[in-house]
Coordinates of N, CA, C and O and ligand atoms in Angstrom, one line a residue:
M1 N 190.1 109.7 95.2 CA 191.0 109.5 95.1 C 192.1 109.5 96.1 O 192.3 110.2 96.7
N2 N 192.7 108.6 95.9 CA 194.1 108.7 97.1 C 195.5 109.5 97.0 O 195.0 109.3 95.6
E3 N 196.1 109.6 97.2 CA 197.1 110.7 97.4 C 197.8 110.8 96.5 O 198.5 111.3 95.9
S4 N 198.6 108.9 96.3 CA 200.0 108.8 96.0 C 199.1 108.6 94.0 O 200.0 109.2 93.4
H5 N 197.7 108.4 93.8 CA 197.0 108.1 92.7 C 196.5 109.4 92.1 O 197.6 109.7 91.1
L6 N 196.5 110.3 93.1 CA 196.4 112.2 92.4 C 197.5 112.8 92.0 O 197.4 113.3 91.4
K7 N 198.4 112.2 93.1 CA 199.6 112.8 92.4 C 200.2 112.4 91.3 O 201.1 113.2 90.1
F8 N 200.1 111.1 91.1 CA 200.2 110.6 89.3 C 199.6 111.5 88.2 O 200.0 111.6 87.7
L9 N 198.9 111.5 88.4 CA 197.7 111.9 87.6 C 197.7 113.2 87.6 O 197.2 114.3 86.1
A10 N 198.9 113.6 88.2 CA 199.3 115.7 88.1 C 200.1 115.7 87.7 O 201.2 116.8 87.9
S11 N 201.1 114.6 87.6 CA 202.2 114.7 87.3 C 203.0 115.0 86.2 O 202.7 114.7 85.1
P12 N 204.1 115.2 85.5 CA 204.4 115.6 84.1 C 205.1 114.4 83.5 O 204.9 114.2 82.5
E13 N 205.2 113.0 84.3 CA 205.1 111.5 83.3 C 204.0 111.3 83.1 O 203.9 110.9 81.8
W14 N 202.6 111.8 83.8 CA 201.5 111.3 83.5 C 201.1 112.4 81.7 O 201.0 111.9 80.7
A15 N 201.7 113.9 82.1 CA 201.7 114.7 80.8 C 201.9 114.3 79.9 O 201.5 114.3 78.8
A16 N 203.5 113.7 80.2 CA 204.2 113.3 78.5 C 203.3 111.9 78.4 O 203.8 112.5 76.8
T17 N 202.9 111.3 78.7 CA 202.3 109.8 78.3 C 201.2 110.3 77.6 O 200.9 109.9 76.5
L18 N 200.5 111.5 77.8 CA 198.6 111.7 76.9 C 199.6 112.6 76.1 O 198.5 112.0 75.1
E19 N 201.0 113.0 76.0 CA 200.9 113.4 74.9 C 201.9 112.3 73.7 O 201.4 112.7 72.5
T20 N 202.5 111.5 74.5 CA 203.3 110.6 72.9 C 202.2 109.4 72.9 O 202.7 109.5 71.7
D21 N 201.6 109.1 73.8 CA 200.6 108.1 73.9 C 199.2 108.3 73.4 O 198.6 107.8 72.3
L22 N 198.4 109.2 73.9 CA 197.2 109.6 74.0 C 196.6 110.4 72.4 O 195.7 110.0 72.0
W23 N 197.3 111.4 72.8 CA 196.6 112.3 71.8 C 196.8 111.7 70.2 O 196.0 111.9 69.4
P24 N 197.9 110.7 69.8 CA 197.9 110.4 68.9 C 197.2 109.3 68.1 O 196.7 109.1 67.3
W25 N 197.2 108.8 69.5 CA 195.3 107.5 69.1 C 194.4 108.6 68.9 O 193.7 108.0 67.8
I26 N 194.4 109.3 69.7 CA 192.6 110.0 69.3 C 192.8 110.7 68.0 O 191.4 110.8 66.9
E27 N 194.0 111.1 67.4 CA 193.9 111.9 66.1 C 193.6 110.7 65.3 O 193.2 110.2 64.2
T28 N 193.7 109.6 65.3 CA 193.4 108.4 64.1 C 192.1 107.5 64.4 O 191.7 107.3 63.7
V29 N 191.5 107.8 65.7 CA 190.5 107.6 65.6 C 189.2 108.3 65.1 O 187.6 108.0 64.4
G30 N 189.4 110.1 65.0 CA 188.8 110.6 65.2 C 188.7 112.0 64.9 O 189.8 112.2 66.0
D31 N 187.4 112.7 64.5 CA 187.9 114.5 64.8 C 186.5 114.8 66.2 O 185.3 114.2 65.9
L32 N 187.7 115.7 67.4 CA 186.1 116.0 68.1 C 185.0 116.7 68.0 O 184.5 117.5 69.0
G33 N 186.0 118.0 66.7 CA 185.2 119.1 66.7 C 185.4 120.4 67.4 O 185.9 120.2 68.0
D34 N 184.3 121.4 67.8 CA 185.1 122.1 68.0 C 184.2 123.0 69.0 O 184.7 124.0 69.9
D35 N 183.5 122.0 69.9 CA 182.7 122.3 71.0 C 182.7 120.6 72.0 O 181.5 119.6 71.8
V36 N 183.3 120.3 72.7 CA 184.0 119.4 72.9 C 183.2 118.7 74.6 O 184.1 120.3 75.4
L37 N 183.3 117.6 75.1 CA 182.8 117.9 76.7 C 184.0 116.5 76.6 O 184.0 115.9 76.4
E38 N 184.4 116.3 77.9 CA 185.2 116.1 78.8 C 184.4 115.8 80.4 O 184.2 116.4 81.1
I39 N 184.3 114.7 80.5 CA 184.0 114.1 81.6 C 185.1 113.4 82.9 O 186.2 112.6 82.5
G40 N 185.3 113.9 84.0 CA 186.4 113.0 85.1 C 187.5 114.2 85.0 O 188.4 113.3 84.5
P41 N 187.7 115.4 85.2 CA 189.3 115.4 84.2 C 190.4 115.3 85.6 O 191.2 115.6 85.4
G42 N 190.0 115.1 86.8 CA 190.4 114.9 88.1 C 191.3 116.4 88.4 O 191.0 117.4 87.7
P43 N 192.7 116.1 88.3 CA 193.8 117.7 88.4 C 194.0 118.0 86.9 O 194.4 119.5 87.2
G44 N 193.4 117.7 85.9 CA 193.0 118.5 84.6 C 194.4 118.2 83.9 O 195.0 119.2 83.1
L45 N 195.3 117.0 83.8 CA 196.3 117.1 82.8 C 195.6 116.5 81.5 O 195.7 117.1 80.4
T46 N 194.3 115.5 81.5 CA 193.8 115.4 80.7 C 192.7 116.7 80.1 O 192.6 116.7 78.5
T47 N 192.8 117.2 80.3 CA 191.8 119.0 80.3 C 192.7 119.9 79.3 O 192.8 120.4 78.3
D48 N 193.9 119.9 79.7 CA 195.5 120.8 79.0 C 195.4 120.0 77.5 O 195.2 120.9 76.8
L49 N 195.7 118.8 77.7 CA 195.8 117.9 76.1 C 195.1 118.5 75.0 O 195.1 118.6 74.3
L50 N 193.5 118.4 75.8 CA 192.7 118.5 74.6 C 192.4 120.2 74.7 O 192.1 120.5 73.6
R51 N 192.3 121.0 75.5 CA 192.1 122.2 75.4 C 192.4 123.0 74.1 O 192.7 123.7 73.9
R52 N 194.4 122.3 74.3 CA 195.1 122.9 73.1 C 195.1 122.6 71.8 O 195.3 123.2 71.2
R53 N 194.1 122.1 71.6 CA 193.7 121.4 70.7 C 192.2 121.6 70.2 O 192.1 121.3 68.9
V54 N 191.2 122.0 71.1 CA 189.9 122.3 70.5 C 189.8 123.5 70.9 O 190.2 124.1 71.4
P55 N 188.4 124.5 70.0 CA 188.4 125.5 70.8 C 187.5 125.9 71.7 O 187.7 126.7 72.3
R56 N 186.8 124.7 72.3 CA 186.0 125.2 72.8 C 185.6 123.6 73.8 O 185.2 122.4 73.3
L57 N 186.2 123.8 75.5 CA 186.0 122.4 76.4 C 185.3 122.9 77.7 O 185.5 123.8 78.1
T58 N 184.2 121.8 77.4 CA 184.0 121.9 79.3 C 184.0 120.7 79.7 O 184.1 119.6 79.2
A59 N 184.4 120.8 80.8 CA 185.0 119.5 81.6 C 183.9 119.4 83.2 O 183.4 120.5 83.6
I60 N 183.3 117.8 83.1 CA 182.8 118.0 84.4 C 182.9 117.3 85.4 O 183.8 116.0 84.8
E61 N 183.5 117.6 86.3 CA 184.3 116.9 87.4 C 183.5 116.6 88.8 O 183.1 117.4 89.2
V62 N 182.8 115.9 89.1 CA 181.8 115.8 90.3 C 183.2 115.9 91.9 O 181.6 116.2 92.5
D63 N 183.9 115.6 91.9 CA 184.7 116.3 93.1 C 185.1 117.4 93.2 O 185.5 118.4 92.2
A64 N 184.1 118.3 94.4 CA 185.1 120.0 94.9 C 186.2 119.9 94.9 O 186.3 121.1 94.3
S65 N 186.3 119.4 95.2 CA 187.7 119.8 96.1 C 189.2 119.5 94.5 O 190.0 120.1 94.4
L66 N 188.7 118.7 93.9 CA 189.1 118.9 92.5 C 189.0 119.7 91.1 O 189.6 121.1 90.2
A67 N 187.6 120.1 91.1 CA 186.5 120.7 90.3 C 186.9 122.2 90.6 O 187.8 123.4 89.5
A68 N 187.3 122.6 91.7 CA 187.5 124.2 92.3 C 189.1 125.1 91.5 O 188.9 125.9 91.1
P69 N 190.0 123.7 92.4 CA 191.4 124.3 91.8 C 191.4 124.6 90.1 O 191.7 125.1 89.3
L70 N 190.9 123.2 89.7 CA 190.9 123.4 88.2 C 190.0 124.4 87.5 O 190.4 125.6 86.7
R71 N 189.0 124.9 88.1 CA 188.3 125.8 87.6 C 188.9 127.6 87.6 O 188.9 128.1 87.0
Q72 N 189.9 127.7 88.6 CA 190.3 128.6 89.0 C 191.7 128.9 88.1 O 191.9 129.7 88.0
R73 N 192.5 127.3 88.1 CA 193.9 127.8 87.1 C 193.2 128.0 85.8 O 194.2 128.7 85.4
L74 N 191.9 127.7 84.9 CA 191.9 127.4 83.6 C 190.9 128.7 83.3 O 190.2 129.2 82.4
E75 N 190.4 129.8 84.6 CA 189.5 130.9 84.5 C 190.6 131.4 82.8 O 191.1 132.0 82.7
G76 N 189.5 132.3 82.3 CA 189.6 132.8 81.6 C 190.2 132.5 80.1 O 190.5 132.9 79.3
S77 N 190.3 131.0 80.4 CA 190.6 130.1 78.7 C 189.1 129.5 77.8 O 188.5 129.9 78.7
N78 N 189.7 128.5 77.3 CA 188.9 128.1 76.3 C 187.7 126.8 77.2 O 186.9 126.5 76.4
V79 N 188.0 127.0 79.0 CA 187.4 125.5 79.0 C 186.6 125.9 80.3 O 186.8 127.1 80.8
E80 N 185.1 125.3 80.2 CA 184.8 125.4 81.3 C 184.4 124.6 82.5 O 184.4 123.3 81.9
V81 N 184.7 124.5 83.8 CA 184.0 123.5 84.8 C 183.3 123.4 85.5 O 183.0 124.9 86.0
I82 N 182.8 122.5 85.0 CA 181.1 122.8 85.7 C 181.6 121.4 87.3 O 181.6 120.1 86.6
C83 N 180.8 121.4 88.2 CA 181.3 120.9 89.3 C 179.8 119.8 89.3 O 178.8 120.4 89.9
T84 N 179.4 118.4 88.7 CA 178.6 118.2 89.0 C 178.9 116.5 88.6 O 179.4 116.0 88.1
D85 N 177.5 115.2 89.1 CA 177.7 114.6 88.8 C 177.7 114.0 86.9 O 176.2 115.0 86.7
A86 N 178.2 113.8 86.1 CA 177.9 113.9 84.6 C 177.0 112.5 84.0 O 176.5 112.8 83.5
T87 N 176.7 111.8 84.9 CA 175.3 111.4 84.9 C 173.9 111.7 84.9 O 173.3 111.6 83.9
R88 N 174.2 113.4 85.5 CA 172.8 114.0 85.0 C 173.3 115.1 85.1 O 173.0 116.2 86.3
S89 N 174.1 115.3 83.9 CA 174.8 117.0 83.6 C 173.9 118.2 83.6 O 174.8 119.2 83.8
G90 N 172.4 118.0 83.3 CA 171.8 119.4 82.8 C 172.2 120.3 81.7 O 171.5 121.4 81.3
L91 N 173.5 119.2 80.7 CA 173.3 120.3 79.5 C 172.5 120.1 78.8 O 171.1 119.3 78.6
D92 N 172.5 121.4 77.8 CA 171.7 120.4 76.6 C 171.9 119.8 75.6 O 173.4 119.1 75.4
S93 N 170.8 119.1 74.9 CA 170.5 118.1 74.5 C 171.3 118.7 72.9 O 171.4 119.8 72.9
E94 N 171.8 117.7 72.4 CA 172.5 117.5 71.1 C 173.3 118.8 70.9 O 173.6 119.6 69.8
R95 N 174.0 118.9 72.1 CA 175.3 120.2 72.1 C 176.4 119.9 71.5 O 177.1 120.5 70.5
F96 N 177.3 118.8 71.7 CA 178.4 118.6 71.9 C 178.5 118.2 71.0 O 178.1 117.1 70.1
S97 N 180.4 118.3 69.8 CA 180.5 118.1 68.7 C 181.6 116.2 68.9 O 181.7 116.1 68.5
G98 N 181.9 116.5 70.4 CA 182.7 115.1 70.6 C 182.4 115.1 71.9 O 182.3 116.5 73.0
A99 N 183.0 113.6 72.6 CA 182.9 113.7 74.0 C 184.2 112.5 74.0 O 184.4 111.8 73.5
A100 N 184.7 112.7 75.9 CA 186.2 112.1 76.2 C 185.7 111.8 77.6 O 184.9 112.6 78.0
C101 N 186.4 110.7 77.9 CA 186.6 110.4 79.5 C 187.9 109.1 79.8 O 187.7 108.9 78.6
F102 N 188.7 109.8 79.9 CA 189.6 109.3 80.5 C 190.1 108.4 81.7 O 190.1 109.6 82.8
A103 N 190.2 107.5 81.9 CA 191.0 106.7 83.3 C 189.5 107.4 84.8 O 190.2 107.6 85.5
M104 N 188.2 107.3 83.8 CA 187.3 108.1 84.7 C 186.3 106.4 85.4 O 185.8 106.4 86.4
L105 N 185.9 105.8 84.0 CA 184.8 105.3 84.1 C 184.3 103.9 85.7 O 184.2 103.6 86.3
H106 N 186.1 103.9 86.0 CA 186.1 102.7 87.6 C 186.4 103.4 88.6 O 186.2 103.0 89.5
H107 N 185.8 105.0 88.3 CA 186.1 105.1 89.5 C 184.4 105.9 90.1 O 184.1 106.5 90.9
M108 N 183.2 105.4 88.9 CA 182.2 104.6 89.5 C 181.6 104.0 89.9 O 182.2 102.9 89.5
P109 N 180.4 104.2 91.1 CA 180.5 102.8 91.9 C 179.7 101.9 91.6 O 180.2 100.9 91.7
S110 N 178.8 101.8 90.6 CA 178.4 100.3 90.2 C 178.7 100.8 88.6 O 178.4 102.0 87.8
P111 N 178.8 99.3 87.4 CA 178.0 99.1 86.1 C 176.6 100.2 86.4 O 176.7 101.4 84.7
D112 N 176.2 100.1 86.7 CA 174.6 101.1 86.2 C 175.0 102.6 86.4 O 174.2 102.9 85.4
D113 N 176.1 103.0 86.9 CA 175.9 104.0 86.8 C 177.1 104.7 85.8 O 177.1 105.8 85.3
Q114 N 177.6 103.9 85.4 CA 178.5 103.8 84.5 C 177.4 103.7 83.1 O 177.9 104.5 82.3
D115 N 176.3 103.0 82.8 CA 176.0 103.0 82.0 C 174.6 103.8 82.2 O 174.4 104.8 80.9
R116 N 174.3 105.0 83.3 CA 174.0 106.1 83.0 C 174.4 107.2 82.6 O 174.1 108.0 81.5
L117 N 175.5 107.4 82.7 CA 176.4 108.1 82.2 C 177.0 107.5 80.3 O 176.4 108.9 79.6
F118 N 176.7 106.8 80.3 CA 177.1 106.0 78.6 C 175.5 107.0 77.9 O 175.6 107.7 76.8
A119 N 174.5 107.0 78.5 CA 173.1 107.4 77.9 C 173.4 108.8 78.1 O 172.3 109.6 77.0
E120 N 174.0 109.6 79.4 CA 174.3 110.6 79.0 C 174.7 111.3 78.3 O 174.3 112.2 77.7
V121 N 175.6 111.0 77.7 CA 177.2 111.4 77.1 C 176.2 111.4 75.5 O 175.9 112.0 74.8
N122 N 175.7 109.9 75.4 CA 174.6 110.3 74.0 C 173.1 110.8 74.0 O 173.3 111.7 73.0
R123 N 173.3 111.5 75.2 CA 172.3 112.5 74.8 C 172.2 113.9 74.7 O 171.9 114.3 73.6
V124 N 173.7 114.5 74.9 CA 174.3 116.0 74.9 C 175.0 115.5 73.6 O 175.6 116.6 73.5
L125 N 175.2 114.6 72.7 CA 176.1 115.0 71.6 C 175.2 115.3 70.8 O 174.0 114.2 70.5
R126 N 175.3 115.6 69.4 CA 175.0 116.0 68.4 C 175.1 114.5 67.3 O 176.3 113.7 67.8
A127 N 174.4 114.4 66.6 CA 174.2 113.5 65.5 C 175.3 112.9 65.1 O 176.2 114.3 64.4
G128 N 176.0 111.7 65.2 CA 176.9 111.6 64.1 C 178.7 112.2 65.4 O 179.8 111.6 64.8
A129 N 178.4 112.9 66.5 CA 179.5 112.9 67.1 C 180.2 111.9 67.6 O 179.7 110.9 68.2
I130 N 182.1 111.9 67.7 CA 182.3 110.3 68.6 C 182.4 111.2 70.2 O 182.2 111.5 70.6
F131 N 182.8 109.3 70.7 CA 182.6 109.4 72.1 C 183.9 108.7 72.5 O 183.9 107.5 71.9
V132 N 185.1 109.0 72.5 CA 186.2 108.1 72.9 C 186.9 108.1 74.1 O 186.3 108.9 75.2
G133 N 187.3 107.2 74.7 CA 187.8 107.1 76.2 C 188.6 105.9 76.0 O 189.2 104.8 75.4
T134 N 189.7 105.7 77.7 CA 190.7 104.8 78.1 C 190.0 104.6 79.1 O 189.6 105.9 80.0
D135 N 190.7 103.5 79.6 CA 190.3 102.8 81.4 C 190.6 101.8 81.7 O 191.6 101.1 80.8
S136 N 190.9 101.3 82.7 CA 191.9 100.4 83.2 C 191.2 99.4 83.2 O 190.0 99.2 83.5
R137 N 192.0 97.8 82.6 CA 191.8 96.5 83.0 C 191.7 96.4 84.8 O 192.5 96.6 85.6
D138 N 191.0 95.2 84.6 CA 190.9 94.7 86.0 C 192.5 93.9 86.3 O 192.3 92.5 86.1
V139 N 193.6 94.7 86.7 CA 195.0 93.7 86.8 C 195.2 94.6 88.2 O 194.8 95.4 89.2
D140 N 196.0 93.0 88.6 CA 196.0 93.4 90.4 C 196.7 94.7 90.4 O 196.6 95.7 91.6
W141 N 197.7 95.0 89.9 CA 198.5 96.0 90.2 C 197.8 97.4 90.3 O 197.8 98.2 91.1
I142 N 196.9 97.5 89.5 CA 196.2 99.0 89.4 C 195.2 98.5 90.4 O 194.5 99.3 91.1
R143 N 194.4 97.1 91.1 CA 193.6 97.3 91.7 C 194.4 97.7 92.9 O 193.7 98.9 93.8
A144 N 195.5 98.1 93.7 CA 196.7 98.2 95.0 C 196.5 99.4 94.7 O 196.4 100.2 95.6
V145 N 196.8 100.1 93.6 CA 197.4 101.3 93.7 C 195.5 102.2 94.1 O 195.4 103.2 94.2
H146 N 194.3 101.2 93.7 CA 193.2 102.2 94.3 C 192.6 101.9 95.4 O 191.3 101.5 95.7
A147 N 194.2 101.3 96.4 CA 193.3 100.8 97.7 C 193.1 101.8 98.2 O 192.8 102.9 98.2
D148 N 191.7 101.5 99.5 CA 190.8 102.6 99.8 C 189.9 103.5 98.9 O 190.0 104.6 99.4
D149 N 189.9 103.4 97.4 CA 189.3 104.0 96.4 C 188.3 103.4 96.2 O 188.7 102.0 96.0
I150 N 187.6 103.8 95.1 CA 186.5 103.0 94.2 C 187.4 102.5 93.1 O 188.5 103.4 92.3
F151 N 187.2 101.1 93.0 CA 187.3 100.8 91.4 C 186.6 99.4 90.9 O 186.6 98.9 91.5
V152 N 185.7 100.1 89.6 CA 184.9 99.2 89.7 C 185.0 99.2 87.9 O 184.9 100.2 87.4
P153 N 186.5 98.3 87.6 CA 186.8 98.4 86.0 C 185.5 97.2 84.9 O 184.8 96.7 85.4
A154 N 185.4 98.8 83.9 CA 184.5 98.0 83.2 C 185.0 96.7 82.2 O 186.2 96.8 82.3
D155 N 184.1 95.6 81.9 CA 185.0 94.6 81.0 C 184.4 95.4 79.6 O 183.6 96.1 79.2
P156 N 186.4 95.1 79.3 CA 186.2 95.7 77.7 C 185.6 94.8 77.0 O 184.6 95.2 75.8
D157 N 185.2 93.5 77.0 CA 184.6 92.4 76.6 C 182.8 92.7 76.4 O 182.4 92.5 75.3
T158 N 182.3 94.1 77.0 CA 181.1 93.8 77.4 C 180.9 95.0 76.8 O 179.6 95.7 76.8
L159 N 182.2 95.8 76.6 CA 181.8 97.4 76.6 C 181.0 98.0 75.4 O 179.6 98.9 75.1
A160 N 180.9 97.4 74.3 CA 180.2 97.7 73.0 C 178.8 97.7 72.9 O 177.8 98.4 72.6
D161 N 178.1 96.2 73.5 CA 176.9 96.0 73.6 C 176.4 96.9 75.1 O 175.1 97.6 74.5
R162 N 177.2 97.4 76.0 CA 176.5 98.8 76.8 C 176.1 99.7 75.9 O 175.6 100.5 76.5
L163 N 177.3 100.1 75.6 CA 177.3 101.4 74.3 C 176.0 101.4 73.2 O 175.6 102.4 73.2
A164 N 175.7 100.3 72.8 CA 174.6 100.2 72.0 C 173.6 100.1 72.7 O 173.0 100.9 72.3
R165 N 173.6 99.5 73.8 CA 172.2 100.1 74.7 C 171.6 101.0 74.9 O 170.8 102.2 74.9
A166 N 173.0 102.2 74.5 CA 173.0 103.5 75.4 C 173.0 104.5 74.3 O 172.5 105.7 73.9
G167 N 172.9 103.8 72.8 CA 172.2 104.2 71.3 C 173.4 104.6 70.7 O 173.7 105.4 69.7
F168 N 175.0 104.1 70.8 CA 175.3 104.2 70.4 C 176.3 102.9 68.9 O 175.5 102.2 69.0
V169 N 176.5 103.2 68.0 CA 177.1 102.7 67.4 C 178.4 102.9 66.5 O 179.1 103.4 67.4
D170 N 178.9 101.8 65.9 CA 179.9 101.5 65.4 C 181.4 101.6 66.3 O 182.4 102.1 66.4
T171 N 181.2 101.1 67.5 CA 182.7 100.9 68.8 C 183.5 100.1 68.4 O 183.4 98.9 67.7
V172 N 184.9 100.7 68.7 CA 185.8 100.0 68.3 C 186.5 100.0 69.8 O 186.5 101.6 70.6
V173 N 186.9 98.6 70.3 CA 187.6 98.7 71.6 C 189.0 98.0 71.7 O 188.9 96.9 70.5
E174 N 189.5 98.6 72.0 CA 191.4 98.1 71.8 C 191.6 97.5 72.8 O 192.1 98.6 74.1
V175 N 191.9 96.4 73.3 CA 192.3 95.6 74.7 C 193.6 96.0 75.0 O 194.1 95.4 73.8
E176 N 194.4 96.5 75.3 CA 195.6 96.7 76.2 C 196.0 95.7 77.6 O 195.3 95.1 77.7
D177 N 197.7 95.8 77.2 CA 197.9 94.8 78.7 C 197.0 95.6 79.9 O 196.9 94.6 80.7
Y178 N 197.3 96.6 80.2 CA 196.6 97.0 81.5 C 195.3 97.9 81.3 O 194.6 98.6 82.4
Q179 N 195.1 98.4 80.4 CA 194.0 99.5 80.2 C 193.5 98.9 78.9 O 194.2 97.9 77.9
F180 N 191.8 99.5 78.2 CA 191.6 99.4 76.6 C 191.2 101.1 76.1 O 190.9 101.8 77.2
R181 N 191.2 100.9 75.7 CA 191.2 102.5 74.6 C 189.1 102.3 73.9 O 189.1 101.2 73.2
F182 N 188.5 103.0 73.9 CA 187.1 103.1 73.0 C 186.8 103.8 71.9 O 187.5 105.0 72.8
V183 N 186.5 103.9 71.4 CA 185.7 104.7 70.5 C 184.2 104.3 69.9 O 184.1 103.4 69.7
T184 N 183.2 105.5 69.8 CA 182.1 105.0 69.6 C 181.4 106.5 69.0 O 181.9 107.0 69.0
R185 N 179.9 106.0 68.5 CA 179.6 107.4 67.7 C 178.4 107.5 67.8 O 178.1 106.3 68.0
K186 N 177.7 108.5 67.8 CA 176.2 108.3 67.8 C 175.8 108.9 67.0 O 176.4 109.6 65.3
P187 N 174.7 107.5 66.3 CA 174.3 107.8 64.8 C 173.8 109.1 64.5 O 173.1 109.9 64.7
T188 N 174.5 108.9 62.4 CA 174.0 110.3 62.2 C 172.3 110.1 61.7 O 171.5 109.4 61.4
G189 N 171.3 111.4 62.2 CA 170.3 111.8 62.4 C 169.6 110.9 62.9 O 168.1 111.0 63.2
S190 N 169.9 110.5 64.2 CA 169.2 110.2 65.5 C 169.2 110.9 66.4 O 169.4 112.1 66.4
Ligands
SAM1 C1 191.0 109.6 87.8 S1 190.8 110.7 87.8 C2 190.6 110.8 85.8 C3 191.8 112.0 85.8 C4 192.2 112.8 84.2 N1 191.1 112.4 83.1 C5 192.8 111.5 84.2 O1 193.1 110.7 83.2 O2 194.6 112.0 84.3 C6 188.9 110.3 87.4 C7 187.8 111.3 87.8 O3 186.7 111.3 87.8 C8 185.5 111.4 88.4 N2 184.7 111.0 88.1 C9 184.0 110.0 88.8 N3 182.7 109.8 89.1 C10 182.1 110.9 88.3 C11 180.9 111.4 88.1 N4 180.4 111.0 88.0 N5 180.7 113.1 86.9 C12 181.9 113.3 86.9 N6 183.4 113.1 87.2 C13 183.6 111.8 87.9 C14 186.5 111.6 89.6 O4 186.1 112.4 90.2 C15 188.0 111.4 88.9 O5 188.5 113.7 89.4

């Protein structure tokens, strides 16, 4: 991530937006349960949001320069930080009661990588568990924020089909001005 983007994602303004905007939405779409997976915590403000509300959280971050300080900051808490590529997490199948990825899909190099992530999240979720996420739409000012950075926004119009191919059902995608949110579910008994 470029420096200004990183600075914003570690800012009190972003933390406040997560509290007032993101968490209330999560509460309306489902229950993440007692053993939750977060993909792409970055500086960790979304991790803080989740860890205060769930008993156990595992955060997977591929960038070692972000994973290491987050692990250090959260040592002794209810969070385990793993530094690896979440498309091949190595975590146990059917372990997690819920999963979340916020503002991370567009940081993956290609749609194929995003599809591999969806399949991996499906693998590690329990039957019936939800997967929630938010991500950027392809708008000019967000593209500009990602100058010299990866920016591969997912198309909200095709997201439900892509999640279905990864094994998810009951997908709901809400499209807003500059972002979209989704909730989807691993089928019960699959
Ligand atoms: C823009 S940050 C989002 C941070 C945080 N979720 C938030 O909303 O404030 C996206 C993060 O996803 C991470 N990421 C990208 N691809 C990943 C992958 N394959 N596995 C794990 N993390 C990944 C990036 O390194 C980056 O830290």
